[in-house]
Amino acid sequence: MKTCDFCGCYEADPHRLLAWTTAVERGRTKSFCEACSRRHVRSMEAKLDSDWWA
């Protein structure tokens, strides 16, 4: 089971985890659900930390 580091939702189905994204922020690996990934894709591409997503 994996938990989204932005919204807190979780996913237990390993097939649905393929739509999740991961990022390394300040040396720590973070995982983001499909919804957060889609909503904040531009911020991710700009390499902004998730603390700055609004």
PDB file of C-alpha atoms in Angstrom:
ATOM      1  CA  MET A   1       0.000   0.000   0.000  1.00  0.00           C
ATOM      2  CA  LYS A   2       1.305   3.449  -0.921  1.00  0.00           C
ATOM      3  CA  THR A   3       0.211   6.843   0.448  1.00  0.00           C
ATOM      4  CA  CYS A   4       0.237  10.118  -1.489  1.00  0.00           C
ATOM      5  CA  ASP A   5       2.608  12.593   0.156  1.00  0.00           C
ATOM      6  CA  PHE A   6       0.471  15.532  -0.990  1.00  0.00           C
ATOM      7  CA  CYS A   7      -3.200  14.663  -0.347  1.00  0.00           C
ATOM      8  CA  GLY A   8      -2.856  11.601   1.898  1.00  0.00           C
ATOM      9  CA  CYS A   9      -4.935   9.156  -0.165  1.00  0.00           C
ATOM     10  CA  TYR A  10      -3.686   5.583  -0.423  1.00  0.00           C
ATOM     11  CA  GLU A  11      -3.681   2.830  -3.017  1.00  0.00           C
ATOM     12  CA  ALA A  12      -3.361  -0.889  -2.413  1.00  0.00           C
ATOM     13  CA  ASP A  13      -3.815  -2.122  -5.999  1.00  0.00           C
ATOM     14  CA  PRO A  14      -0.325  -2.475  -7.551  1.00  0.00           C
ATOM     15  CA  HIS A  15      -1.711  -2.030 -11.086  1.00  0.00           C
ATOM     16  CA  ARG A  16      -3.128   1.415 -10.256  1.00  0.00           C
ATOM     17  CA  LEU A  17       0.256   2.501  -8.861  1.00  0.00           C
ATOM     18  CA  LEU A  18       1.553   2.710 -12.436  1.00  0.00           C
ATOM     19  CA  ALA A  19      -0.188   6.103 -12.761  1.00  0.00           C
ATOM     20  CA  TRP A  20       1.532   7.485  -9.636  1.00  0.00           C
ATOM     21  CA  THR A  21       4.679   9.617  -9.829  1.00  0.00           C
ATOM     22  CA  THR A  22       7.709   9.849  -7.586  1.00  0.00           C
ATOM     23  CA  ALA A  23      10.092  12.705  -6.906  1.00  0.00           C
ATOM     24  CA  VAL A  24      13.166  13.275  -4.773  1.00  0.00           C
ATOM     25  CA  GLU A  25      12.906  16.434  -2.682  1.00  0.00           C
ATOM     26  CA  ARG A  26      15.763  17.365  -0.367  1.00  0.00           C
ATOM     27  CA  GLY A  27      17.054  13.791  -0.483  1.00  0.00           C
ATOM     28  CA  ARG A  28      13.689  12.232   0.400  1.00  0.00           C
ATOM     29  CA  THR A  29      11.624  10.184  -2.072  1.00  0.00           C
ATOM     30  CA  LYS A  30       7.977  11.266  -2.288  1.00  0.00           C
ATOM     31  CA  SER A  31       5.051   9.588  -4.064  1.00  0.00           C
ATOM     32  CA  PHE A  32       2.044  11.351  -5.567  1.00  0.00           C
ATOM     33  CA  CYS A  33      -1.293   9.846  -6.594  1.00  0.00           C
ATOM     34  CA  GLU A  34      -2.684  10.066 -10.113  1.00  0.00           C
ATOM     35  CA  ALA A  35      -4.982  13.008  -9.274  1.00  0.00           C
ATOM     36  CA  CYS A  36      -2.217  15.091  -7.653  1.00  0.00           C
ATOM     37  CA  SER A  37       0.176  14.175 -10.452  1.00  0.00           C
ATOM     38  CA  ARG A  38      -2.249  15.420 -13.095  1.00  0.00           C
ATOM     39  CA  ARG A  39      -3.149  18.550 -11.140  1.00  0.00           C
ATOM     40  CA  HIS A  40       0.460  19.593 -10.495  1.00  0.00           C
ATOM     41  CA  VAL A  41       2.279  18.295 -13.584  1.00  0.00           C
ATOM     42  CA  ARG A  42       3.565  21.756 -14.557  1.00  0.00           C
ATOM     43  CA  SER A  43       5.027  22.327 -11.114  1.00  0.00           C
ATOM     44  CA  MET A  44       6.651  18.895 -11.240  1.00  0.00           C
ATOM     45  CA  GLU A  45       8.180  19.615 -14.643  1.00  0.00           C
ATOM     46  CA  ALA A  46       9.506  22.934 -13.306  1.00  0.00           C
ATOM     47  CA  LYS A  47      11.112  20.923 -10.467  1.00  0.00           C
ATOM     48  CA  LEU A  48       9.319  22.901  -7.760  1.00  0.00           C
ATOM     49  CA  ASP A  49       9.114  21.208  -4.354  1.00  0.00           C
ATOM     50  CA  SER A  50       5.620  20.088  -3.378  1.00  0.00           C
ATOM     51  CA  ASP A  51       5.710  22.714  -0.600  1.00  0.00           C
ATOM     52  CA  TRP A  52       5.259  25.363  -3.327  1.00  0.00           C
ATOM     53  CA  TRP A  53       2.303  23.756  -5.115  1.00  0.00           C
ATOM     54  CA  ALA A  54      -0.864  25.762  -4.609  1.00  0.00           C
TER      55      ALA A  54
END
